[in-house]
Coordinates of C-alpha atoms in Angstrom, one line a residue:
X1 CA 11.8 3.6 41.9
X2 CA 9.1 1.8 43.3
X3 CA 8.2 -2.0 42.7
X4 CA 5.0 -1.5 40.5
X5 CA 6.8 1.5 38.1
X6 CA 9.6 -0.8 37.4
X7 CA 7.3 -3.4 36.5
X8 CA 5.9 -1.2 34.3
X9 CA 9.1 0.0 32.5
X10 CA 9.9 -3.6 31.8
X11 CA 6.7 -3.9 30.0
X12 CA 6.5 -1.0 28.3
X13 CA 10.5 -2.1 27.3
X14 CA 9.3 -5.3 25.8
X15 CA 6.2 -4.0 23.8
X16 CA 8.9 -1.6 22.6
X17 CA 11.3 -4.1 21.6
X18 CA 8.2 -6.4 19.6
X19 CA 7.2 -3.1 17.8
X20 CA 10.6 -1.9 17.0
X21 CA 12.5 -4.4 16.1
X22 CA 13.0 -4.9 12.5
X23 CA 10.0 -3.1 11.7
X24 CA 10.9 -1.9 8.2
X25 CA 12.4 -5.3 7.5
X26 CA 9.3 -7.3 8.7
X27 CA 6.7 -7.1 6.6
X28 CA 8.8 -7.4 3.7
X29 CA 7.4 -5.2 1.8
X30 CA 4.9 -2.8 1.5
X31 CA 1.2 -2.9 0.7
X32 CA -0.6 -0.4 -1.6
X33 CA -2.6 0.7 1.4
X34 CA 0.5 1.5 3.8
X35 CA 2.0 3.2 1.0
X36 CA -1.2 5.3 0.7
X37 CA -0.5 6.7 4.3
X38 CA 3.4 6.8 4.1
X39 CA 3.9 8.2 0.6
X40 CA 0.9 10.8 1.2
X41 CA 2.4 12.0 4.3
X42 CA 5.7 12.2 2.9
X43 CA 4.8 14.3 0.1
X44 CA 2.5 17.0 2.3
X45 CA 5.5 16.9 4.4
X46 CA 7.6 18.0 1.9
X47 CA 5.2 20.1 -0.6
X48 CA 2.1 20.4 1.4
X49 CA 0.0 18.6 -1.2
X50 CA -0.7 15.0 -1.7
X51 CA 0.4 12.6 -4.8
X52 CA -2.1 13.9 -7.3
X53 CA -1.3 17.4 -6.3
X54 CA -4.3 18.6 -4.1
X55 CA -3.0 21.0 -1.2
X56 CA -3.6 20.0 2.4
X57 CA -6.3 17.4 1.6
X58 CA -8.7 16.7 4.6
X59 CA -9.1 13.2 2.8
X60 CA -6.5 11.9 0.3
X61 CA -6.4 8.0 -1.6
X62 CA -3.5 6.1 -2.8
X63 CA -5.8 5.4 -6.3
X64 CA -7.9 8.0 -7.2
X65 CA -11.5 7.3 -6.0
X66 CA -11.1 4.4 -4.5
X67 CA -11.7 4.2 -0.7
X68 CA -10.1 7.2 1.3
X69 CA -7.5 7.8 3.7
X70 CA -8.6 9.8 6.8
X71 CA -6.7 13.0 7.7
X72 CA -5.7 12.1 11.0
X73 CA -3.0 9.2 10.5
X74 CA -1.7 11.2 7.1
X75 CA -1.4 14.3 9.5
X76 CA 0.0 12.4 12.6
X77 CA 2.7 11.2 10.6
X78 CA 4.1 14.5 9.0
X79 CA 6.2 15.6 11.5
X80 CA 8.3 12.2 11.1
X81 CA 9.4 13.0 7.6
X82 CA 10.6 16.4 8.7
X83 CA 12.7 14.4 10.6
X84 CA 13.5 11.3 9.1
X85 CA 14.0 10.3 5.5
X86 CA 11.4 8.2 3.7
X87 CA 11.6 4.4 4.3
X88 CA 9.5 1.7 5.9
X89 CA 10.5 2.3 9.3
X90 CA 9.7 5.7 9.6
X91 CA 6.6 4.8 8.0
X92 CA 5.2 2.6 10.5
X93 CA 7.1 4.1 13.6
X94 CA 4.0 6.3 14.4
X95 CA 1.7 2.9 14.3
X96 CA 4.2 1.1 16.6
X97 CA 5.1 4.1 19.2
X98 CA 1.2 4.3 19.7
X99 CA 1.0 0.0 19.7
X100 CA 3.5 0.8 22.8
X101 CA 1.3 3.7 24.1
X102 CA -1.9 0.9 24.3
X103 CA 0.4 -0.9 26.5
X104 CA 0.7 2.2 29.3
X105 CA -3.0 2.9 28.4
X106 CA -4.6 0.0 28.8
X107 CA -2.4 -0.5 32.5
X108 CA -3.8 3.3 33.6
X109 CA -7.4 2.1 32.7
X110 CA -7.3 -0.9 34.3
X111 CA -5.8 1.0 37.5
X112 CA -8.4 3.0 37.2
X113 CA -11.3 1.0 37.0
X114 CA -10.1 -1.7 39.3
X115 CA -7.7 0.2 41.6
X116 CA -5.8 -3.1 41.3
X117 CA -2.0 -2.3 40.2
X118 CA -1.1 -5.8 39.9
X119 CA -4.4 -6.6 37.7
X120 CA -3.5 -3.5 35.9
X121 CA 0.7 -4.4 35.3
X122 CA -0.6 -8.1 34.3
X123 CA -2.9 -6.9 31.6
X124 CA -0.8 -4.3 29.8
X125 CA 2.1 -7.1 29.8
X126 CA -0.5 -9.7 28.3
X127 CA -1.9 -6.5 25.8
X128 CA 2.7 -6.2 25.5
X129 CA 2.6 -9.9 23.9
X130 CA -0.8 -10.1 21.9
X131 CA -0.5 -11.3 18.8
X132 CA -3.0 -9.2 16.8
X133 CA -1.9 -6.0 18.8
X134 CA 1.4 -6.9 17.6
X135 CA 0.1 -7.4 13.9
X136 CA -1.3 -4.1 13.3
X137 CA 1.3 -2.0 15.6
X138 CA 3.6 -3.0 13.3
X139 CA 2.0 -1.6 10.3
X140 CA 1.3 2.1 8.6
X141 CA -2.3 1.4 8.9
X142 CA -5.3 3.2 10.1
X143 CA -6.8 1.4 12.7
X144 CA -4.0 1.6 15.2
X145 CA -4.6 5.0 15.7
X146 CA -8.3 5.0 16.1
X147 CA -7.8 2.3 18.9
X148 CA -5.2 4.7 20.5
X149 CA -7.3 7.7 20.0
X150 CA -10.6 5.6 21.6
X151 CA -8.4 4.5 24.8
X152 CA -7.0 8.2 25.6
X153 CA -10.6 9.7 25.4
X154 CA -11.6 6.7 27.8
X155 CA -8.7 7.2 30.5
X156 CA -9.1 11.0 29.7
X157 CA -12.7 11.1 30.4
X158 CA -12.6 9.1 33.7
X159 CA -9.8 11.5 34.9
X160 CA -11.8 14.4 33.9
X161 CA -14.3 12.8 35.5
X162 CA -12.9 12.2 38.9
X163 CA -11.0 15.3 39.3
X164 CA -14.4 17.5 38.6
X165 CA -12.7 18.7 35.5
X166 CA -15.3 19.3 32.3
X167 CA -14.7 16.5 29.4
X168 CA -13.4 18.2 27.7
X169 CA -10.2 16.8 26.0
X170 CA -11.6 13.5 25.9
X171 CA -14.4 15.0 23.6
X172 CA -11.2 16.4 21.5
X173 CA -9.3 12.7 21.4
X174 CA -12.8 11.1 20.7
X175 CA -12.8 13.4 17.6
X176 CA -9.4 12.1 16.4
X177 CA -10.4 8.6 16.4
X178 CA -13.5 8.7 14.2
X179 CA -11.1 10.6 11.5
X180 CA -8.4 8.4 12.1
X181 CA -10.7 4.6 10.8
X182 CA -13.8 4.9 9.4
X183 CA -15.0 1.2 9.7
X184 CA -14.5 1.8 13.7
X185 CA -16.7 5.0 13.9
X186 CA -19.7 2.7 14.7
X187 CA -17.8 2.2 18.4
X188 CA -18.4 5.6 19.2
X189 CA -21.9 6.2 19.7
X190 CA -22.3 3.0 22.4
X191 CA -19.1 3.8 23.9
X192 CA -20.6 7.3 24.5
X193 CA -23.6 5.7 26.4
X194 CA -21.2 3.1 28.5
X195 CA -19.1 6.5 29.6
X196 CA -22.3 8.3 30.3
X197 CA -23.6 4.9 32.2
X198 CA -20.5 4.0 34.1
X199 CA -19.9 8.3 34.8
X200 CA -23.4 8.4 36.6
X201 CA -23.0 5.2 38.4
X202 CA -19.2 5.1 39.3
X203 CA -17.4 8.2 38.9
X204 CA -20.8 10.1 40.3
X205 CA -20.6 12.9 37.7
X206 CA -21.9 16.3 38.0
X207 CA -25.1 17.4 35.7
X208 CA -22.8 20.0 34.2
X209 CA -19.8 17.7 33.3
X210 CA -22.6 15.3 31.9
X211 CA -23.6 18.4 29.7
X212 CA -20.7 18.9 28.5
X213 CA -20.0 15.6 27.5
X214 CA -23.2 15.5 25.2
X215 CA -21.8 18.7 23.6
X216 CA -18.8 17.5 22.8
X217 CA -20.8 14.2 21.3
X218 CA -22.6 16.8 19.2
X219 CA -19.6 18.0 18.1
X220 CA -18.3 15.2 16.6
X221 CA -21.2 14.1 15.1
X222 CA -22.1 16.8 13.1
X223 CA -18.3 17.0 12.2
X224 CA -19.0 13.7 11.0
X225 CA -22.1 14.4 8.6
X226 CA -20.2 17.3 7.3
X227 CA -17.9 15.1 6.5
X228 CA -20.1 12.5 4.9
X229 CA -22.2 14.6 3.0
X230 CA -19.1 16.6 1.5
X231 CA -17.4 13.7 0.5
X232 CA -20.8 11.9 -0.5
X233 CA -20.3 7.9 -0.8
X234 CA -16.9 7.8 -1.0
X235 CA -16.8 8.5 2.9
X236 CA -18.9 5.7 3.8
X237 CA -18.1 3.1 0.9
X238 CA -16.7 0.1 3.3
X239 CA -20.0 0.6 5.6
X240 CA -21.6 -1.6 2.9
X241 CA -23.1 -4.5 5.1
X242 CA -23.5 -6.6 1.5
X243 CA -23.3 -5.8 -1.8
X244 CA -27.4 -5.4 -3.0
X245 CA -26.8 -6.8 -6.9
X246 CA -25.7 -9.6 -5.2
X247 CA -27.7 -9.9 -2.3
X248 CA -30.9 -10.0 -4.7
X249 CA -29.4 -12.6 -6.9
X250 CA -28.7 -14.5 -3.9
X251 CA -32.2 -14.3 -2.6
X252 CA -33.5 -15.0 -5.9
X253 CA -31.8 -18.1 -5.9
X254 CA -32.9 -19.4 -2.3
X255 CA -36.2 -18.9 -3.4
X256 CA -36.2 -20.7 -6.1
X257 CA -34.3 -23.4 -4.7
X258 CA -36.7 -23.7 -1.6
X259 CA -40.1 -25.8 -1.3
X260 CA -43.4 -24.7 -0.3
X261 CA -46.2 -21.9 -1.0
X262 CA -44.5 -18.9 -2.5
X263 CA -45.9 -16.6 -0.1
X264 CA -43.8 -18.6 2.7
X265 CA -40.6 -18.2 0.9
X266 CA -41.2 -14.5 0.4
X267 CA -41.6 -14.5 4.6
X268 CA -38.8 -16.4 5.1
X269 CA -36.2 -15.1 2.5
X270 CA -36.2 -11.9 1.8
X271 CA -34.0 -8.7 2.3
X272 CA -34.5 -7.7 5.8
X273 CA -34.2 -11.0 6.7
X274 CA -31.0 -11.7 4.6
X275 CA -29.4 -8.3 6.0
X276 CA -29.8 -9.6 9.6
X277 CA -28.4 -12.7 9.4
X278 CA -25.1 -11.4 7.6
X279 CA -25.0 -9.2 10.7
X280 CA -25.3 -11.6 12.6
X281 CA -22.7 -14.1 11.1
X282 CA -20.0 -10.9 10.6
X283 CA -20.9 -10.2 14.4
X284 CA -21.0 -14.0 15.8
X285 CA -17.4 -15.1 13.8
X286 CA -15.5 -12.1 15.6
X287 CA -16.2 -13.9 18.7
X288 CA -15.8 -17.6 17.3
X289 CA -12.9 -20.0 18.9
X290 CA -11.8 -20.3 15.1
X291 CA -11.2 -17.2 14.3
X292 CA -9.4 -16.2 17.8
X293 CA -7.7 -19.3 18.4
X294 CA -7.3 -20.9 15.3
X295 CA -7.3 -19.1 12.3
X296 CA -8.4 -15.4 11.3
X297 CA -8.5 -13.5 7.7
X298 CA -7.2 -15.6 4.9
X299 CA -6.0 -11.8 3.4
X300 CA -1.8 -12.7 4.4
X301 CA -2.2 -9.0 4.7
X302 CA -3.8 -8.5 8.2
X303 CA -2.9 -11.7 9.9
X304 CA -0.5 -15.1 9.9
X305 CA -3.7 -17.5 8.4
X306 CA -2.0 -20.4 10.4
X307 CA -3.0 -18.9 13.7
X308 CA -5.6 -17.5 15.8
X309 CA -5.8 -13.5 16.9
X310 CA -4.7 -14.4 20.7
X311 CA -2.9 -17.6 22.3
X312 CA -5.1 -20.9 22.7
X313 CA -4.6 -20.7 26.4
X314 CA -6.2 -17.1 26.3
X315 CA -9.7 -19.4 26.5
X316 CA -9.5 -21.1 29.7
X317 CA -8.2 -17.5 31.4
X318 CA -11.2 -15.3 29.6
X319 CA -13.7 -17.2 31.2
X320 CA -12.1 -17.7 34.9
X321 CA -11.3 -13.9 33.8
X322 CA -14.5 -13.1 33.7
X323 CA -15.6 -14.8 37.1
X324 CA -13.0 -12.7 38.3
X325 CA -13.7 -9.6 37.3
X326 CA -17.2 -9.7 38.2
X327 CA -16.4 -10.6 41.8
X328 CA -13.7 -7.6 42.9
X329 CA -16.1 -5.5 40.6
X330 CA -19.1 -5.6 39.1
X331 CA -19.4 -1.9 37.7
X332 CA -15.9 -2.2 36.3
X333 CA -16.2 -5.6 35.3
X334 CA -19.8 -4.4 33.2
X335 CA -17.5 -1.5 31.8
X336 CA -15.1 -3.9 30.4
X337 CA -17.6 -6.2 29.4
X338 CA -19.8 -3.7 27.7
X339 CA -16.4 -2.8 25.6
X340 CA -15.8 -6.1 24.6
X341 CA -19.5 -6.7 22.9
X342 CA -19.2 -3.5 21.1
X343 CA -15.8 -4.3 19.6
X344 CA -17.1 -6.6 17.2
X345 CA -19.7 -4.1 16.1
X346 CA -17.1 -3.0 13.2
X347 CA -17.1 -6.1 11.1
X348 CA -20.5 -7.0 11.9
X349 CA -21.3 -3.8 9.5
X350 CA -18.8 -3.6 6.8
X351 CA -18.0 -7.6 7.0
X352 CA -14.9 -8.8 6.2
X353 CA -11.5 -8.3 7.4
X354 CA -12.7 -8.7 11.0
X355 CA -9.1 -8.2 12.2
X356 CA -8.5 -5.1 11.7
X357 CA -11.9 -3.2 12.1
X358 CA -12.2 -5.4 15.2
X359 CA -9.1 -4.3 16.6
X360 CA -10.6 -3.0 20.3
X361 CA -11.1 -6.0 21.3
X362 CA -7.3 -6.7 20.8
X363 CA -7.2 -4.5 23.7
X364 CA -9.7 -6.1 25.8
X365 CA -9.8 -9.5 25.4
X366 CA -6.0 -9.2 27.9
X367 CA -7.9 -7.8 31.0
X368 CA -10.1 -11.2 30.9
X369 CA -7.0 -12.7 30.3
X370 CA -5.5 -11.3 33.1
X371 CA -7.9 -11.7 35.5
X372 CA -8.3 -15.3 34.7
X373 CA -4.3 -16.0 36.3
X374 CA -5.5 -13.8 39.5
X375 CA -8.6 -16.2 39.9
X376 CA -6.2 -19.1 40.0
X377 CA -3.9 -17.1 42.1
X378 CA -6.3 -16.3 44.6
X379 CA -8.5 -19.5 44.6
X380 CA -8.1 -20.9 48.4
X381 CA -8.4 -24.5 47.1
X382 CA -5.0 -23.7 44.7
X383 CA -3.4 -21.4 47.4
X384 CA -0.4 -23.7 48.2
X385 CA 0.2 -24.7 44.6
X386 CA 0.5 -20.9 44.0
X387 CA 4.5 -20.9 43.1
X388 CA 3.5 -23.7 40.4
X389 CA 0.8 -21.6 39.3
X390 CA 2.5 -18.7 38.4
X391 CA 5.8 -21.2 37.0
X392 CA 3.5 -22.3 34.8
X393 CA 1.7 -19.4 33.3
X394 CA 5.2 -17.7 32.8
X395 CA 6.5 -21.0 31.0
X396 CA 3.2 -21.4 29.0
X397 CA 3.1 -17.9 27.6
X398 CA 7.0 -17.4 27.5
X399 CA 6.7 -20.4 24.9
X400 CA 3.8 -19.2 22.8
X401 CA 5.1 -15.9 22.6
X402 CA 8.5 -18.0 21.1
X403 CA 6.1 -19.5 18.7
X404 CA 4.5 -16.6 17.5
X405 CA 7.5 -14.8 17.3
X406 CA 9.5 -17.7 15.1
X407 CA 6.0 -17.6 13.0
X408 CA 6.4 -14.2 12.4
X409 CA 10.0 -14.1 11.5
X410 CA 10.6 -17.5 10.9
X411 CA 7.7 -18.6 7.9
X412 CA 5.4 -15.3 7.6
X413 CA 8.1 -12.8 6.5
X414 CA 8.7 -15.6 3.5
X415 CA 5.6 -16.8 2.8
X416 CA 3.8 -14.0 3.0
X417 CA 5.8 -11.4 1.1
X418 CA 4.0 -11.6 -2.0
X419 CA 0.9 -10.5 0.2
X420 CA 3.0 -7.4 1.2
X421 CA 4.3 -6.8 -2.1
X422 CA 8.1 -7.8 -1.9
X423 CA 8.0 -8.3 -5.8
X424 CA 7.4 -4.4 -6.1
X425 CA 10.0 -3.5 -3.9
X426 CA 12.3 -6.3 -6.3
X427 CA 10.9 -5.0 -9.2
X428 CA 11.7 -1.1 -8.1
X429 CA 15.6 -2.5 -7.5
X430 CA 16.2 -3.8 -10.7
X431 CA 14.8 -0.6 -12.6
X432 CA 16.8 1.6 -10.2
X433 CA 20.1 -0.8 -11.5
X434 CA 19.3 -0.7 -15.1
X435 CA 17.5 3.1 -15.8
X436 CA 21.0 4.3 -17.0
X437 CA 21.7 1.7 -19.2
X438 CA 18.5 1.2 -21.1
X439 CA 17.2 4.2 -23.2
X440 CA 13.5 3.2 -21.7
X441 CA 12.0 1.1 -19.1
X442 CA 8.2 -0.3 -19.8
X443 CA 6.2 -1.5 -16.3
X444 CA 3.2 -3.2 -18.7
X445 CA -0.3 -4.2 -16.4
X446 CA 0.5 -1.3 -13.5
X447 CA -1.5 1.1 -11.9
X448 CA -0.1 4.6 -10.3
X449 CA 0.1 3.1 -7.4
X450 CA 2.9 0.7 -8.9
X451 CA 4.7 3.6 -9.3
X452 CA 4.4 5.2 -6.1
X453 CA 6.1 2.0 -4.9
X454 CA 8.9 2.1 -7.2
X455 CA 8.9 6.3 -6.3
X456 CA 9.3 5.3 -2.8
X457 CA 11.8 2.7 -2.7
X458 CA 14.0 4.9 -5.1
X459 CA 12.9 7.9 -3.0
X460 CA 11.8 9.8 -5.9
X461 CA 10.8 13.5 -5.1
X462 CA 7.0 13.8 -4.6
X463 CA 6.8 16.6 -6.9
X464 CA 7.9 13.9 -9.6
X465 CA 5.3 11.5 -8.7
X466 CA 2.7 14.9 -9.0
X467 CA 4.0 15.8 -12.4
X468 CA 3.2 11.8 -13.6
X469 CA -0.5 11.8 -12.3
X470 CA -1.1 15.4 -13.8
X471 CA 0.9 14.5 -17.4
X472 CA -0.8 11.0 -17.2
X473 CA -0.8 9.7 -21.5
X474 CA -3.9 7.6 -22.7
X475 CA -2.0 6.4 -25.4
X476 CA -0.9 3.5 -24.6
X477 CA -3.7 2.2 -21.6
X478 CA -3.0 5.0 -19.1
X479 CA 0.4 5.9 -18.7
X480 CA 2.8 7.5 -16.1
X481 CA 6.4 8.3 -16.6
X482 CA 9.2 9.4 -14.2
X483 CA 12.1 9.9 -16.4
X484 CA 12.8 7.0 -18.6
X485 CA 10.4 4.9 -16.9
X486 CA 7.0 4.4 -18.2
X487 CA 4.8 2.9 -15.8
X488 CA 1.4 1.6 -18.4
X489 CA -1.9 -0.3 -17.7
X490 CA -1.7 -2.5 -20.4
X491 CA 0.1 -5.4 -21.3
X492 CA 1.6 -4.1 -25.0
X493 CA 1.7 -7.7 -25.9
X494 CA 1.0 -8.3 -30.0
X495 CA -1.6 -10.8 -31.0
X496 CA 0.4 -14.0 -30.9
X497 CA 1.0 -13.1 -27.5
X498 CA 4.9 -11.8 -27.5
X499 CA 6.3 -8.7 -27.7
X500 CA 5.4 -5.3 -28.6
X501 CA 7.6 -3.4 -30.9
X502 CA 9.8 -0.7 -29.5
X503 CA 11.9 0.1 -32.8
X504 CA 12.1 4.0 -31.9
X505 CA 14.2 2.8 -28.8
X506 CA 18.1 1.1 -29.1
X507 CA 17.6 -0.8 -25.5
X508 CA 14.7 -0.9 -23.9
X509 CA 13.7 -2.9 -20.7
X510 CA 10.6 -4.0 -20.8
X511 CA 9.0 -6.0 -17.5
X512 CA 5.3 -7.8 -17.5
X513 CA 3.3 -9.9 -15.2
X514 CA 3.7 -13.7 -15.8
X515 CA -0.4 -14.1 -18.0
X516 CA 1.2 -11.2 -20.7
X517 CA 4.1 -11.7 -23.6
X518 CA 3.6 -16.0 -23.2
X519 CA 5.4 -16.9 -26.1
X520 CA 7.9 -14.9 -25.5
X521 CA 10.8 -16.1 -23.8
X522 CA 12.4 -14.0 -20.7
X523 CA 15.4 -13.1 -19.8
X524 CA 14.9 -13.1 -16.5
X525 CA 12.5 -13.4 -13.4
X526 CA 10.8 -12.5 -10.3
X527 CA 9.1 -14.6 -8.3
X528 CA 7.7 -14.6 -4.8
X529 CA 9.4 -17.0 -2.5
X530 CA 7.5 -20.3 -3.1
X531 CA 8.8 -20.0 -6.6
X532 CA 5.9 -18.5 -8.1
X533 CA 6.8 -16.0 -11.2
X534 CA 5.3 -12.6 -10.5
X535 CA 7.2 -10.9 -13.1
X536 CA 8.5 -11.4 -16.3
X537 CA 11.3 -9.0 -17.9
X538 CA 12.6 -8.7 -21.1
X539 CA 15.6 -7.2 -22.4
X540 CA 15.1 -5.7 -25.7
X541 CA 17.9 -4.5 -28.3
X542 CA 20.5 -4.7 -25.4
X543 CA 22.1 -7.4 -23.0
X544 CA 20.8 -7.5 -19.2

């Protein structure tokens, strides 16, 4: 095997190992959203409809709508539960076998851009150890798969290109990721104009292949408005760029608050103006030291809060990468570059969490990274401290990737459980333990997708968790049962705050979160791992 493949190998065995290992241990739990994918491809897979019962949905939701799952990440993941059972590793195994597929991506694009093998090994390894690749490869969510999806049409497309072939399948991949993440279909339409760009003036594409790349374009687009206007505001719901009750009462305010004629203010504050700065704030903070080097979301859900996206030393390499880059290349390095200003076009329209609709540039930000080390490398001032160089950069990153990884293991899997959920999963446990010896078992202040967790750590048969949403009560708050277990909206608490009576029942176990049934004394707990009670349960007419 040559030099450069075994390289390779060795990466792609390492993003392997970060992606695999303990993957339905860590997270420690699972979030509503996840569950929306895992649960709804689970049940297609085994009755071809999704938890409330609709067959073959193109979109499906996890609460009824709310925002909605795309078809091609509930669709992609099928096939696994034909094979596997239902748990959390199946789960996110499609998420993390794609997170290692980035890896061999991202070295093919670079080798095809560059025609640099070593540039090419150097930024799939760096992409191998990224800490907010590793984040969201290591979850059942949606935007893995539309940055998979984008980097296949890319590679795809300049192979097409090169070998005189129509673009054809990139057109088909290019598809796939705008229904895979909605908040990252805004990448599409510039990325179309950088492939058209860098395929006249690189690749020196034919008029025909050109043609048929626009065709494909059209394509997916009117795919898309069919989509949209089927589906109506639903589809486009996180596209939101601010919320407008709030924007005007904002507005209002600042103009009140300001000095001066009123026909100033009105110039100076007013919608248009209020819409571009948000875009540019959402746009400018993707980009900001803080939030890659320091800290990112404060949701626990798409990032550890207690550190940046990518390592601190990535800062001195992006900008030596980028001296780099342009120098061996300019229309490969303007390709790259053009990729990293649209990947922050996501959050700059639907705001907030920037981490995840931002997640391309958790695939380009390595290249710059990458080329920074071959600047030093190839410096003639810093040629004979080349061994030291290279000592050092394999140190430095072999000891953040330590510290990310004891971060991630180490504190996040405890402190941010709750954020994942881990009470659910606790909570699912103890009903599983106790559903035999209590004639009924009351969730109080749920939802149905409470009980799609407690379905799926107890793997309950989807057509169970069907029958619930389509025998729903309104009774008692909205209601769903599965057996003996009634799974309620409401807290069922009695006026002086303690507990509801279940007379018609010899033992019930009833379980509340911690603001319901306060003067009524527990039997026991559950509470998230700083100590914090998340659940309260109490044993009713029989003994724990």
């Amino acid at each position: 095997m040559e030099k450069k493949y075994l390289l390779l190998l060795i990466i792609v065995i390492l993003a392997a190992i970060l992606r695999f290992w303990q993957l339905g241990i860590i997270p420690t739990g699972v979030t509503h959203d996840e569950l929306g994918y895992i649960y709804n491809s689970y049940s297609i897979a085994k009755t071809g409809r999704n938890v409330f019962g609709e067959f073959l949905p193109f979109l499906t939701w996890m609460n009824q709508g709310g925002w909605p799952f795309l078809p091609v990440p509930i669709y992609f993941s099928i096939p696994f539960f034909w094979l596997f059972d239902l748990s959390a590793t199946v789960g996110r195994l499609p998420s993390a076998i794609l997170g290692v597929a980035d890896v061999l991506l991202i070295y093919i694009l670079i080798k095809q851009i560059f025609n640099k093998t070593s540039l090419a090994l150097l930024s799939a390894f760096f992409l191998a150890i990224s800490p907010w690749h590793l984040h969201f490869s290591r979850s059942a969510y949606d935007p893995n798969f539309a940055l998979f999806f984008y980097l296949l049409g890319t590679v795809i497309f300049i192979s097409e290109i090169k070998s005189k072939r129509m673009p054809i399948f990139s057109a088909v991949f290019f598809w796939l990721a705008i229904f895979s993440y909605r908040a990252m279909n805004i990448i599409f339409f510039p990325l179309v104009i950088i492939l058209i760009w860098y395929g006249i003036v690189a690749l020196k594409a034919k008029y025909k292949q050109l043609i048929i790349l626009l065709l494909g374009v059209f394509v997916v687009v009117v795919s898309l408005v069919f989509a949209i206007t089927t589906n109506g505001k639903r589809y486009i719901s996180e596209a939101s760029i601010v919320n407008q009750a709030k924007m005007q009462e904002e507005l209002d305010n600042q103009i009140r608050d300001a000095q001066g004629p009123l026909f100033l203010r009105r110039i100076f504050l007013n919608k248009p103006v209020y819409i571009v700065s948000k875009l540019r704030e959402n746009y400018v903070k993707a980009y900001s030291p803080e939030f890659l080097f320091l800290y990112t979301d404060p949701s626990k859900i798409y990032s550890i809060w207690s550190r940046g996206r990518i390592y601190f030393i990535d800062i001195i390499f992006i900008v030596l990468g980028t001296v780099y880059l342009y120098a061996i290349n300019k229309k490969g390095a303007f390709f790259i570059t053009s990729l990293l200003l649209i990947g922050g076009l996501p959050g700059m329209i639907g705001g907030t969490p920037y981490s995840a609709r931002n997640l391309l540039l958790s695939a380009v930000f390595p290249v710059f990274s990458a080329g920074g080390v071959f600047f030093l490398l190839n410096n003639p001032f810093l040629i004979k401290f080349k061994t030291i160089i290279i000592a050092t950069v394999i140190l430095t990153y072999v000891y953040l990737l330590g510290s990310y990884l004891f971060d991630y293991y180490g504190r996040y899997a405890l402190y941010g459980g709750e954020a994942w959920v881990k009470s659910l999963k606790d909570l699912s446990l103890l009903i599983t333990e106790n559903k035999k010896t209590h004639d009924k078992i009351i969730v109080g202040q749920t939802s149905f997708g409470d009980l799609i967790q407690y379905a799926f750590y107890t793997k309950i048969k989807p057509s169970d968790v069907q029958n619930a949403w389509q025998k729903r009560q309104a009774d008692i708050g909205e209601s769903f049962s599965i057996d003996n277990v009634i799974f309620t909206t409401r807290c069922l608490d009695n006026k002086t705050g303690g507990l509801p009576a279940l007379r018609e029942y010899k033992s019930v176990l009833y379980v509340v979160r911690d603001d319901c049934a306060k003067m009524a004394t527990p039997s026991a707990l559950i509470k998230d791992y700083p100590g914090n009670t998340i659940w309260k349960i109490y044993n009713i007419g029989h003994l724990l």
